[in-house]
Short mmCIF file of C-alpha atoms and ligand atoms in Angstrom, two decimals:
data_model
loop_
_atom_site.label_atom_id
_atom_site.label_comp_id
_atom_site.label_asym_id
_atom_site.label_seq_id
_atom_site.Cartn_x
_atom_site.Cartn_y
_atom_site.Cartn_z
CA MET F 12 4.43 -40.60 -9.95
CA ALA F 13 1.55 -39.80 -7.63
CA PRO F 14 -1.68 -38.24 -8.91
CA ARG F 15 -1.93 -34.52 -8.30
CA PHE F 16 -4.98 -32.59 -7.13
CA TYR F 17 -5.88 -28.94 -6.80
CA ASN F 18 -6.08 -28.21 -3.09
CA THR F 19 -8.46 -25.36 -2.21
CA LEU F 20 -6.61 -24.97 1.09
CA THR F 21 -3.27 -24.07 -0.50
CA GLY F 22 -4.49 -22.85 -3.88
CA ARG F 23 -2.04 -25.20 -5.60
CA ILE F 24 -1.98 -28.48 -7.49
CA GLU F 25 -0.16 -30.89 -5.19
CA PRO F 26 0.96 -34.54 -5.33
CA PHE F 27 -1.36 -36.82 -3.39
CA GLU F 28 0.42 -38.32 -0.40
CA PRO F 29 -1.99 -40.09 1.93
CA LEU F 30 -1.26 -40.21 5.66
CA GLU F 31 -1.17 -44.01 5.46
CA PRO F 32 0.69 -45.10 2.32
CA GLY F 33 -1.59 -46.72 -0.23
CA HIS F 34 -4.81 -45.88 1.64
CA ALA F 35 -7.00 -42.92 0.68
CA ARG F 36 -9.47 -41.76 3.33
CA ILE F 37 -12.12 -39.43 1.97
CA TYR F 38 -15.08 -37.58 3.45
CA SER F 39 -17.69 -36.34 0.94
CA CYS F 40 -20.52 -34.15 2.22
CA GLY F 41 -23.83 -35.82 1.49
CA PRO F 42 -27.33 -34.74 0.58
CA THR F 43 -29.80 -32.91 2.76
CA VAL F 44 -32.79 -35.20 2.47
CA TYR F 45 -35.69 -32.76 2.51
CA ASP F 46 -36.40 -33.08 -1.21
CA ARG F 47 -35.13 -35.23 -4.07
CA ALA F 48 -31.60 -34.35 -5.21
CA HIS F 49 -31.33 -32.72 -8.65
CA VAL F 50 -28.89 -33.38 -11.44
CA GLY F 51 -26.76 -30.43 -10.19
CA ASN F 52 -26.25 -32.16 -6.84
CA PHE F 53 -25.40 -35.28 -8.80
CA ARG F 54 -22.67 -33.49 -10.71
CA THR F 55 -20.83 -33.27 -7.40
CA PHE F 56 -21.76 -36.82 -6.31
CA VAL F 57 -20.79 -38.41 -9.64
CA TRP F 58 -17.48 -36.58 -9.56
CA GLU F 59 -16.88 -37.91 -6.03
CA ASP F 60 -17.49 -41.38 -7.47
CA LEU F 61 -14.99 -40.63 -10.26
CA LEU F 62 -12.39 -39.62 -7.67
CA ARG F 63 -13.02 -42.86 -5.80
CA ARG F 64 -12.80 -45.05 -8.91
CA PHE F 65 -9.71 -43.24 -10.12
CA LEU F 66 -7.86 -43.75 -6.84
CA LYS F 67 -8.78 -47.42 -6.91
CA PHE F 68 -7.62 -47.63 -10.52
CA ARG F 69 -4.29 -46.12 -9.36
CA GLY F 70 -3.97 -48.89 -6.79
CA TYR F 71 -5.12 -47.17 -3.59
CA ARG F 72 -7.38 -48.73 -1.05
CA VAL F 73 -10.24 -46.29 -0.54
CA THR F 74 -12.29 -45.63 2.58
CA GLN F 75 -14.91 -43.05 1.70
CA VAL F 76 -17.71 -41.69 3.82
CA MET F 77 -20.79 -39.82 2.67
CA ASN F 78 -23.25 -38.71 5.31
CA VAL F 79 -26.98 -38.21 5.03
CA THR F 80 -28.05 -34.87 6.50
CA ASP F 81 -31.40 -35.88 7.95
CA VAL F 82 -31.72 -33.07 10.48
CA ASP F 83 -31.12 -29.38 9.72
CA ASP F 84 -33.20 -26.25 9.14
CA ARG F 85 -34.57 -27.44 5.80
CA THR F 86 -35.61 -30.93 6.89
CA ILE F 87 -37.24 -29.50 10.01
CA ARG F 88 -39.10 -26.90 7.97
CA ALA F 89 -40.30 -29.61 5.57
CA ALA F 90 -41.58 -31.69 8.50
CA ILE F 91 -43.37 -28.73 10.08
CA GLU F 92 -44.96 -27.67 6.80
CA SER F 93 -46.21 -31.14 5.97
CA GLY F 94 -47.28 -32.04 9.51
CA MET F 95 -45.10 -35.15 9.44
CA THR F 96 -42.34 -36.39 11.67
CA LEU F 97 -38.76 -35.76 10.66
CA GLU F 98 -38.33 -39.42 9.77
CA GLU F 99 -41.48 -39.49 7.67
CA VAL F 100 -40.01 -36.67 5.60
CA THR F 101 -36.41 -37.80 5.37
CA ARG F 102 -36.54 -41.58 4.90
CA PRO F 103 -38.42 -41.59 1.58
CA VAL F 104 -36.13 -38.84 0.22
CA GLU F 105 -33.11 -40.81 1.35
CA ALA F 106 -34.47 -43.89 -0.47
CA GLN F 107 -34.93 -41.80 -3.64
CA PHE F 108 -31.38 -40.55 -3.29
CA PHE F 109 -29.94 -44.07 -3.21
CA GLU F 110 -32.21 -45.11 -6.07
CA ASP F 111 -30.80 -42.29 -8.25
CA TRP F 112 -27.33 -43.15 -6.97
CA LYS F 113 -27.71 -46.69 -8.29
CA THR F 114 -29.30 -45.54 -11.53
CA LEU F 115 -26.24 -43.40 -12.27
CA GLY F 116 -23.89 -46.27 -11.47
CA LEU F 117 -22.28 -44.80 -8.34
CA GLU F 118 -20.46 -47.32 -6.20
CA PRO F 119 -21.63 -47.71 -2.61
CA MET F 120 -19.17 -46.05 -0.27
CA GLU F 121 -17.75 -47.74 2.80
CA HIS F 122 -19.97 -45.72 5.16
CA HIS F 123 -23.19 -43.75 4.71
CA PRO F 124 -23.97 -42.51 8.24
CA ARG F 125 -27.15 -40.63 9.13
CA ALA F 126 -26.75 -37.50 11.21
CA THR F 127 -29.64 -38.41 13.52
CA GLU F 128 -27.85 -41.61 14.52
CA HIS F 129 -24.70 -39.78 15.66
CA VAL F 130 -26.06 -37.12 17.98
CA ASP F 131 -24.09 -38.54 20.95
CA THR F 132 -20.83 -38.13 19.02
CA MET F 133 -21.84 -34.57 18.18
CA ILE F 134 -22.56 -33.73 21.81
CA ALA F 135 -19.19 -35.21 22.81
CA LEU F 136 -17.48 -32.99 20.24
CA VAL F 137 -19.16 -29.86 21.62
CA ARG F 138 -17.98 -30.91 25.11
CA ARG F 139 -14.41 -31.12 23.84
CA LEU F 140 -14.68 -27.66 22.34
CA GLU F 141 -16.14 -26.40 25.61
CA GLU F 142 -13.20 -27.84 27.55
CA ARG F 143 -10.86 -25.98 25.23
CA GLY F 144 -12.66 -22.74 25.89
CA LEU F 145 -13.81 -22.22 22.30
CA THR F 146 -17.54 -21.99 22.98
CA TYR F 147 -20.12 -20.04 24.94
CA GLU F 148 -23.69 -20.75 25.85
CA ARG F 149 -26.72 -18.51 25.42
CA ASP F 150 -30.29 -19.54 26.20
CA GLY F 151 -29.58 -23.23 25.84
CA SER F 152 -27.68 -22.82 22.56
CA VAL F 153 -23.93 -23.30 22.24
CA TYR F 154 -21.88 -21.16 19.85
CA PHE F 155 -18.40 -21.44 18.46
CA ALA F 156 -16.41 -18.31 19.29
CA ILE F 157 -14.59 -17.38 16.13
CA SER F 158 -12.50 -14.69 17.85
CA ARG F 159 -10.79 -17.50 19.80
CA SER F 160 -9.87 -19.37 16.59
CA PRO F 161 -6.98 -17.43 15.04
CA GLU F 162 -6.88 -19.48 11.83
CA TYR F 163 -10.61 -19.16 11.15
CA GLY F 164 -11.44 -18.60 7.47
CA ARG F 165 -8.15 -20.00 6.06
CA LEU F 166 -9.92 -22.34 3.61
CA ALA F 167 -12.12 -19.64 2.11
CA ARG F 168 -9.30 -17.05 2.43
CA LEU F 169 -11.59 -14.76 4.35
CA ASP F 170 -10.22 -11.57 5.74
CA PRO F 171 -11.69 -10.75 9.13
CA GLU F 172 -14.00 -8.18 7.57
CA GLY F 173 -15.18 -10.67 4.93
CA ALA F 174 -15.93 -13.23 7.60
CA ARG F 175 -17.87 -10.64 9.54
CA ALA F 176 -19.98 -9.68 6.55
CA ALA F 177 -20.57 -13.30 5.51
CA GLY F 178 -21.39 -14.30 9.08
CA ARG F 179 -24.21 -11.85 9.08
CA VAL F 180 -25.78 -13.43 6.05
CA GLU F 181 -26.24 -16.61 8.04
CA GLY F 182 -28.02 -14.50 10.57
CA ASP F 183 -29.27 -17.16 12.98
CA GLU F 184 -29.98 -15.90 16.46
CA GLU F 185 -28.23 -12.68 15.63
CA TYR F 186 -28.96 -11.02 18.94
CA SER F 187 -27.74 -13.72 21.24
CA LYS F 188 -24.32 -14.06 19.66
CA GLU F 189 -21.23 -12.37 21.04
CA ASP F 190 -20.01 -11.80 17.53
CA PRO F 191 -22.14 -12.01 14.37
CA ARG F 192 -19.54 -14.31 12.79
CA ASP F 193 -20.06 -17.00 15.43
CA PHE F 194 -21.99 -20.06 14.39
CA VAL F 195 -24.18 -22.42 16.31
CA LEU F 196 -22.88 -25.82 17.46
CA TRP F 197 -25.94 -26.84 19.39
CA LYS F 198 -29.30 -25.19 18.81
CA GLY F 199 -31.17 -25.17 22.08
CA GLY F 200 -34.77 -25.13 23.07
CA GLU F 201 -37.97 -26.84 22.28
CA ARG F 202 -39.30 -23.75 20.62
CA GLY F 203 -42.81 -24.39 19.43
CA GLU F 204 -42.98 -26.59 16.39
CA GLU F 205 -39.24 -27.15 16.35
CA SER F 206 -39.96 -30.03 18.72
CA VAL F 207 -40.09 -32.29 15.65
CA ALA F 208 -36.35 -32.72 16.24
CA VAL F 209 -34.95 -32.51 19.76
CA TRP F 210 -32.45 -34.50 21.74
CA ASP F 211 -31.44 -34.28 25.35
CA SER F 212 -28.04 -32.72 26.00
CA PRO F 213 -25.97 -31.13 28.79
CA TRP F 214 -27.51 -27.83 27.65
CA GLY F 215 -31.09 -29.08 27.70
CA LEU F 216 -33.23 -30.14 24.76
CA GLY F 217 -32.00 -29.14 21.35
CA ARG F 218 -30.40 -30.30 18.14
CA PRO F 219 -27.00 -30.22 16.44
CA GLY F 220 -25.93 -27.50 14.03
CA TRP F 221 -25.40 -28.61 10.43
CA HIS F 222 -21.62 -28.04 10.38
CA LEU F 223 -21.14 -30.03 13.57
CA GLU F 224 -22.76 -33.09 12.00
CA CYS F 225 -20.02 -33.59 9.41
CA SER F 226 -17.22 -32.90 11.88
CA ALA F 227 -18.54 -35.59 14.22
CA MET F 228 -19.22 -38.19 11.55
CA SER F 229 -15.91 -37.73 9.72
CA MET F 230 -14.07 -38.16 13.01
CA GLU F 231 -16.02 -41.27 13.91
CA TYR F 232 -15.37 -43.08 10.62
CA LEU F 233 -12.05 -41.66 9.43
CA GLY F 234 -10.28 -40.50 12.58
CA GLU F 235 -9.22 -37.02 13.63
CA SER F 236 -7.10 -36.45 10.51
CA PHE F 237 -7.74 -37.89 7.08
CA ASP F 238 -6.71 -37.29 3.50
CA ILE F 239 -9.37 -35.72 1.30
CA HIS F 240 -12.48 -33.70 2.04
CA THR F 241 -14.81 -32.99 -0.88
CA GLY F 242 -17.97 -31.11 -1.77
CA GLY F 243 -19.35 -28.51 -4.15
CA VAL F 244 -17.79 -25.02 -4.19
CA ASP F 245 -20.73 -23.64 -2.24
CA ASN F 246 -19.52 -25.77 0.69
CA ILE F 247 -16.24 -23.85 1.03
CA PHE F 248 -17.97 -21.18 3.07
CA PRO F 249 -19.55 -21.45 5.53
CA HIS F 250 -19.86 -25.23 5.79
CA HIS F 251 -16.30 -26.48 5.33
CA THR F 252 -14.82 -23.40 6.94
CA ASN F 253 -16.84 -24.09 10.07
CA GLU F 254 -16.23 -27.83 10.00
CA MET F 255 -12.53 -27.12 9.91
CA ALA F 256 -12.68 -24.62 12.78
CA GLN F 257 -14.62 -27.05 15.00
CA SER F 258 -12.67 -30.20 14.24
CA GLU F 259 -9.27 -28.56 14.41
CA GLY F 260 -10.31 -26.59 17.48
CA ALA F 261 -11.22 -29.83 19.26
CA THR F 262 -8.27 -31.99 18.17
CA GLY F 263 -5.48 -29.50 17.50
CA ARG F 264 -4.77 -31.47 14.31
CA PRO F 265 -5.51 -30.75 10.64
CA LEU F 266 -8.92 -32.14 9.68
CA ALA F 267 -8.00 -33.04 6.10
CA ARG F 268 -4.87 -32.52 4.09
CA TYR F 269 -6.54 -31.99 0.70
CA TRP F 270 -9.77 -30.05 0.15
CA LEU F 271 -11.30 -30.65 -3.28
CA HIS F 272 -14.34 -28.77 -4.56
CA ALA F 273 -16.43 -29.26 -7.68
CA GLU F 274 -17.84 -26.34 -9.61
CA HIS F 275 -21.54 -26.00 -10.15
CA LEU F 276 -23.85 -27.27 -12.80
CA LEU F 277 -25.52 -24.27 -14.37
CA VAL F 278 -28.78 -23.70 -16.18
CA ASP F 279 -28.83 -20.72 -18.53
CA GLY F 280 -25.75 -19.34 -16.83
CA GLY F 281 -27.15 -19.56 -13.27
CA LYS F 282 -26.67 -22.21 -10.59
CA MET F 283 -29.11 -25.11 -10.80
CA SER F 284 -30.89 -25.03 -7.46
CA LYS F 285 -34.10 -25.96 -5.73
CA SER F 286 -34.79 -22.41 -4.67
CA LEU F 287 -34.63 -21.14 -8.27
CA GLY F 288 -36.84 -23.98 -9.51
CA ASN F 289 -34.60 -24.44 -12.57
CA TYR F 290 -33.73 -28.06 -12.03
CA TYR F 291 -34.28 -31.57 -13.31
CA THR F 292 -34.22 -34.66 -11.14
CA ILE F 293 -32.87 -37.94 -12.49
CA PRO F 294 -36.40 -39.40 -12.99
CA ASP F 295 -37.37 -36.20 -14.88
CA LEU F 296 -34.64 -37.00 -17.38
CA LEU F 297 -35.42 -40.71 -17.57
CA ASP F 298 -39.06 -39.87 -18.27
CA ARG F 299 -37.86 -37.88 -21.25
CA GLY F 300 -36.10 -40.96 -22.58
CA TYR F 301 -32.52 -40.09 -21.61
CA ARG F 302 -30.29 -42.88 -20.51
CA PRO F 303 -28.45 -42.91 -17.18
CA SER F 304 -25.13 -43.55 -18.93
CA ALA F 305 -25.57 -40.40 -21.03
CA ILE F 306 -26.40 -38.34 -17.93
CA ARG F 307 -23.36 -39.72 -16.14
CA TYR F 308 -21.17 -39.13 -19.19
CA LEU F 309 -22.31 -35.52 -19.54
CA LEU F 310 -21.69 -34.78 -15.86
CA LEU F 311 -18.15 -36.21 -16.07
CA SER F 312 -17.15 -34.83 -19.44
CA ALA F 313 -16.06 -31.38 -18.29
CA HIS F 314 -13.24 -30.71 -15.84
CA TYR F 315 -14.68 -30.69 -12.33
CA ARG F 316 -13.28 -27.23 -11.65
CA THR F 317 -15.12 -25.66 -14.58
CA GLN F 318 -18.76 -24.78 -14.56
CA LEU F 319 -20.90 -26.92 -16.81
CA ASN F 320 -24.03 -25.63 -18.48
CA PHE F 321 -26.80 -28.19 -18.49
CA THR F 322 -29.04 -28.48 -21.56
CA LEU F 323 -31.12 -31.26 -23.09
CA PRO F 324 -29.28 -30.93 -26.46
CA GLY F 325 -26.07 -31.34 -24.44
CA LEU F 326 -27.44 -34.66 -23.22
CA ASN F 327 -28.09 -35.73 -26.81
CA THR F 328 -24.50 -34.87 -27.71
CA ALA F 329 -23.31 -36.91 -24.72
CA GLU F 330 -25.46 -39.81 -25.87
CA ARG F 331 -23.89 -39.74 -29.34
CA ALA F 332 -20.33 -39.46 -28.02
CA LEU F 333 -20.86 -42.36 -25.69
CA GLU F 334 -22.47 -44.42 -28.43
CA ARG F 335 -19.30 -43.93 -30.52
CA LEU F 336 -17.28 -45.56 -27.74
CA ALA F 337 -19.82 -48.36 -27.32
CA GLU F 338 -19.84 -48.95 -31.06
CA PHE F 339 -16.06 -49.23 -31.09
CA GLY F 340 -16.29 -51.73 -28.23
CA ARG F 341 -18.77 -53.80 -30.27
CA ARG F 342 -16.49 -53.71 -33.27
CA LEU F 343 -13.62 -55.06 -31.20
CA LEU F 344 -15.75 -57.75 -29.63
CA ASP F 345 -16.95 -58.83 -33.07
CA GLN F 346 -13.30 -59.26 -34.04
CA VAL F 347 -12.69 -61.39 -30.97
CA ALA F 348 -15.78 -63.47 -31.66
CA GLY F 349 -15.03 -63.87 -35.38
CA GLU F 350 -12.84 -66.46 -37.07
CA PRO F 351 -9.18 -65.94 -36.25
CA SER F 352 -7.82 -64.27 -39.32
CA PRO F 353 -4.38 -65.08 -40.68
CA SER F 354 -2.20 -62.24 -39.44
CA PRO F 355 -0.91 -60.36 -42.42
CA GLY F 356 2.76 -59.54 -41.97
CA VAL F 357 3.16 -55.94 -41.06
CA GLU F 358 6.23 -54.37 -42.59
CA GLY F 359 8.98 -53.62 -40.15
CA GLY F 360 7.29 -55.58 -37.39
CA SER F 361 5.19 -52.66 -36.11
CA HIS F 362 1.83 -53.25 -34.47
CA PRO F 363 -0.04 -50.04 -35.16
CA ILE F 364 -3.09 -50.59 -32.94
CA ALA F 365 -1.04 -51.94 -30.06
CA ILE F 366 1.28 -48.94 -30.24
CA LEU F 367 -1.65 -46.53 -30.39
CA ALA F 368 -3.24 -48.35 -27.46
CA ASP F 369 -0.14 -47.95 -25.30
CA GLN F 370 0.00 -44.26 -26.14
CA ALA F 371 -3.69 -43.81 -25.37
CA ARG F 372 -3.50 -45.56 -22.01
CA ALA F 373 -0.53 -43.43 -20.99
CA ALA F 374 -2.23 -40.21 -22.16
CA PHE F 375 -5.45 -41.15 -20.35
CA ARG F 376 -3.64 -41.85 -17.12
CA ASP F 377 -1.49 -38.72 -17.35
CA ALA F 378 -4.56 -36.54 -17.89
CA MET F 379 -6.39 -38.06 -14.93
CA ASP F 380 -3.24 -37.85 -12.81
CA GLU F 381 -3.15 -34.12 -13.41
CA ASP F 382 -6.05 -33.01 -11.25
CA LEU F 383 -8.61 -35.40 -12.81
CA SER F 384 -8.57 -33.68 -16.20
CA ALA F 385 -11.51 -35.62 -17.54
CA SER F 386 -11.88 -33.65 -20.77
CA ASP F 387 -8.23 -34.28 -21.71
CA ALA F 388 -8.57 -37.92 -20.71
CA LEU F 389 -11.63 -38.26 -22.96
CA ALA F 390 -9.81 -36.53 -25.82
CA ALA F 391 -7.07 -39.19 -25.57
CA ILE F 392 -9.68 -41.95 -25.78
CA PHE F 393 -11.47 -40.43 -28.76
CA THR F 394 -8.21 -39.88 -30.62
CA PHE F 395 -7.45 -43.53 -30.08
CA VAL F 396 -10.88 -44.67 -31.27
CA ARG F 397 -10.55 -42.61 -34.44
CA GLU F 398 -7.05 -43.85 -35.25
CA ALA F 399 -7.74 -47.46 -34.32
CA ASN F 400 -10.90 -47.46 -36.46
CA ARG F 401 -8.81 -46.18 -39.36
CA GLU F 402 -6.30 -48.99 -38.83
CA LEU F 403 -9.08 -51.57 -38.70
CA ASP F 404 -10.62 -50.18 -41.91
CA ALA F 405 -7.23 -50.36 -43.64
CA ALA F 406 -6.34 -53.90 -42.58
CA PRO F 407 -8.28 -56.20 -44.89
CA GLY F 408 -6.94 -59.30 -43.18
CA GLY F 409 -8.03 -58.03 -39.79
CA PRO F 410 -5.86 -56.93 -36.89
CA ARG F 411 -2.83 -58.88 -35.80
CA ALA F 412 -2.91 -61.15 -32.81
CA GLY F 413 -2.95 -59.14 -29.58
CA GLU F 414 -4.10 -55.90 -31.15
CA VAL F 415 -7.77 -56.29 -30.33
CA GLU F 416 -6.90 -57.18 -26.75
CA ALA F 417 -4.68 -54.10 -26.52
CA ALA F 418 -7.51 -51.93 -27.81
CA LEU F 419 -10.03 -53.47 -25.41
CA ALA F 420 -7.63 -52.77 -22.56
CA VAL F 421 -7.85 -49.05 -23.39
CA LEU F 422 -11.63 -49.15 -23.07
CA GLN F 423 -11.39 -51.17 -19.89
CA ASP F 424 -9.03 -48.63 -18.27
CA PHE F 425 -11.32 -45.84 -19.36
CA ASP F 426 -14.40 -47.53 -17.99
CA ALA F 427 -12.81 -48.57 -14.71
CA VAL F 428 -12.63 -44.82 -14.01
CA PHE F 429 -15.65 -43.38 -15.86
CA GLY F 430 -18.06 -46.27 -15.34
CA VAL F 431 -20.24 -45.41 -18.31
CA LEU F 432 -19.91 -48.36 -20.71
CA SER F 433 -20.59 -50.97 -18.06
CA LEU F 434 -23.58 -48.89 -16.89
CA ARG F 435 -24.86 -48.68 -20.45
CA GLU F 436 -24.68 -52.42 -20.75
CA THR F 437 -27.05 -52.87 -17.86
CA GLU F 438 -29.57 -50.17 -18.58
CA VAL F 439 -31.34 -50.43 -21.89
CA SER F 440 -33.22 -53.58 -21.75
CA PRO F 441 -36.43 -53.86 -23.75
CA ASP F 442 -37.83 -55.31 -20.52
CA ASP F 443 -37.46 -51.98 -18.74
CA PRO F 444 -41.03 -50.64 -18.53
CA ALA F 445 -39.93 -46.99 -18.52
CA VAL F 446 -37.82 -47.44 -21.65
CA ARG F 447 -40.53 -49.44 -23.38
CA ALA F 448 -43.21 -46.87 -22.54
CA TRP F 449 -41.11 -44.01 -23.85
CA VAL F 450 -40.13 -45.64 -27.15
CA GLU F 451 -43.61 -46.97 -27.79
CA GLY F 452 -45.09 -43.55 -27.03
CA ARG F 453 -42.78 -42.02 -29.64
CA ILE F 454 -43.68 -44.71 -32.17
CA ALA F 455 -47.38 -43.98 -31.64
CA ALA F 456 -46.72 -40.25 -32.15
CA ARG F 457 -44.81 -41.06 -35.34
CA ASP F 458 -47.66 -43.23 -36.59
CA GLU F 459 -50.06 -40.37 -35.99
CA ALA F 460 -47.82 -37.96 -37.86
CA ARG F 461 -47.57 -40.39 -40.77
CA ALA F 462 -51.33 -40.91 -40.83
CA ALA F 463 -51.68 -37.13 -41.08
CA ARG F 464 -49.06 -37.12 -43.85
CA ASP F 465 -46.80 -34.94 -41.72
CA TYR F 466 -43.65 -36.72 -42.85
CA GLU F 467 -41.36 -34.00 -41.58
CA ARG F 468 -42.60 -34.55 -38.05
CA ALA F 469 -42.50 -38.33 -38.47
CA ASP F 470 -38.85 -38.12 -39.54
CA ALA F 471 -38.04 -35.79 -36.66
CA ILE F 472 -39.48 -38.33 -34.22
CA ARG F 473 -37.47 -41.14 -35.82
CA ARG F 474 -34.29 -39.04 -35.46
CA GLU F 475 -35.15 -38.25 -31.84
CA VAL F 476 -35.57 -41.94 -31.04
CA GLU F 477 -32.39 -42.87 -32.88
CA GLU F 478 -30.42 -40.17 -31.12
CA ARG F 479 -31.30 -41.85 -27.85
CA GLY F 480 -29.89 -45.12 -29.14
CA PHE F 481 -32.86 -47.04 -30.52
CA ARG F 482 -33.32 -48.34 -34.05
CA LEU F 483 -36.77 -48.35 -35.66
CA GLU F 484 -37.71 -50.88 -38.27
CA ASP F 485 -40.95 -50.57 -40.26
CA THR F 486 -42.48 -53.94 -41.06
CA PRO F 487 -45.84 -54.96 -42.55
CA ASP F 488 -46.92 -55.67 -38.95
CA GLY F 489 -46.02 -52.22 -37.71
CA THR F 490 -42.89 -50.57 -36.38
CA ARG F 491 -40.43 -52.65 -34.37
CA TRP F 492 -37.69 -51.19 -32.25
CA LYS F 493 -34.35 -52.29 -30.89
CA ALA F 494 -31.81 -50.83 -28.51
CA THR F 495 -28.47 -50.37 -30.25
CA THR F 496 -26.53 -50.41 -27.03
CA SER F 497 -23.63 -52.53 -26.02
CA GLY F 498 -20.57 -52.31 -23.85
CA LEU F 499 -17.58 -54.20 -22.64
CA PRO F 500 -17.43 -57.71 -21.39
CA THR F 501 -17.62 -57.67 -17.62
P1 LIG I 626 -27.26 -30.24 -0.39
O1 LIG I 626 -28.19 -31.41 -0.46
O2 LIG I 626 -27.92 -28.93 -0.69
O3 LIG I 626 -26.49 -30.21 0.91
O4 LIG I 626 -26.19 -30.42 -1.56
C1 LIG I 626 -25.53 -31.62 -1.80
C2 LIG I 626 -24.29 -31.40 -2.65
O5 LIG I 626 -24.63 -30.88 -3.94
C3 LIG I 626 -23.28 -30.41 -2.07
O6 LIG I 626 -21.97 -30.97 -2.18
C4 LIG I 626 -23.42 -29.18 -2.93
O7 LIG I 626 -22.23 -28.46 -3.01
C5 LIG I 626 -23.79 -29.79 -4.27
N1 LIG I 626 -24.52 -28.89 -5.20
C6 LIG I 626 -25.62 -28.13 -4.95
N2 LIG I 626 -26.02 -27.48 -6.08
C7 LIG I 626 -25.17 -27.84 -7.07
C8 LIG I 626 -25.04 -27.51 -8.47
N3 LIG I 626 -25.89 -26.70 -9.09
N4 LIG I 626 -24.01 -28.08 -9.16
C9 LIG I 626 -23.15 -28.92 -8.55
N5 LIG I 626 -23.21 -29.27 -7.24
C10 LIG I 626 -24.20 -28.74 -6.50
ZN1 LIG I 627 -20.53 -31.59 5.33
#
């Protein structure tokens, strides 16, 4: 059976049937590189990585594109405010983005195009829309005429009034538009400081509109019609709605068959966002001693269509849950490494761990098949770990031949999709200066507390360090520390 996904376009969970059998083509809207992405943005990006890994796990070839938005209102404003060129602003932020990407164990996608390197394609797309009579020009800017696009707003289920009201919110060049709902395809003019980003075009100097960028780049790398388009829920309107209107207006074909959207990461019940200032970046969390695998685990642990409240205690809980899985992996590997034990005859020929493993793998796959139900998939894995641990405790002669391998296969399936155990294996090395500095800083604080006879505080620090996965050992030469991490064989 094919995996099924909730399609925002139809409002239903539907079986995934790619246009080309066995090949999934996906466009995922990328970051706007005016400032470092926060962990909320990464909820969406990590989920897009989960989707990719899951489709690969289910045997599909994946071609996935994520753009870099390196020209738009925000990047231009950042350049103007800092007196730098657009590139001077965007390139370092882009480098930070890919650094965080790697830290969280995201796989590189097949294409990561920059908007500024595809302006010709964007201009060509506006020309196509012009030829089809869907645009008009005002003062060197080109607008998309929504009144000539009868299906406009289908994705966001906008009624014409809703679209009108929402269009006003956008509010750019209100007075030159025929209709307030219309949006800009090409923003004309070398108006004052805006000259930090201008290209020549048939309409004079100007720059592309944000929505146009994704339409042009998706078409260039995936063709006029592809399978899955993803982003956060805030992309549904106006961004994806306008992308759809432009692309479909130009080609007369559906842009994407499945539109998948991730819910937001919240802080204290509100959206985590730059403008509210209520955010953490990935380095913020690493500086506090959190591990990338725990961050990744937390972001993936809730269903992508439910909001997830972000808290630091939540990260500690994620760390402990993940450590339980890693610990189980270590236990299994110890069994493999140990002396082969004589297999005690199991009455009736049953192989309890192997049977549990088969059940767990099926339950994991079924949960992920049903609209990437990560929380149900994790529940299946934890049930297995609990029951398999019980079986291991109860079998004094050790597991029977094949059982450890069956159990490891469960963890391998899980990690092929979630990518947390393999990440954990790579990350906590005592050689990592950031990790070392954090642990040693906490040890120094604990020593101070002990010198002041504040044993309560000293114990609290020890617990804090242990919760993050480090073991402290007091010796006559001072306190030593060790990472208690492990993972699966690669
Ligand atoms: P931006 O760089 O603002 O274009 O956003 C990049 C991606 O992050 C988009 O797919 C947004 O939908 C997503 N995003 C923004 N804020 C959040 C949040 N608080 N939680 C989850 N995703 C978000
Ligand atoms: Zn986009």
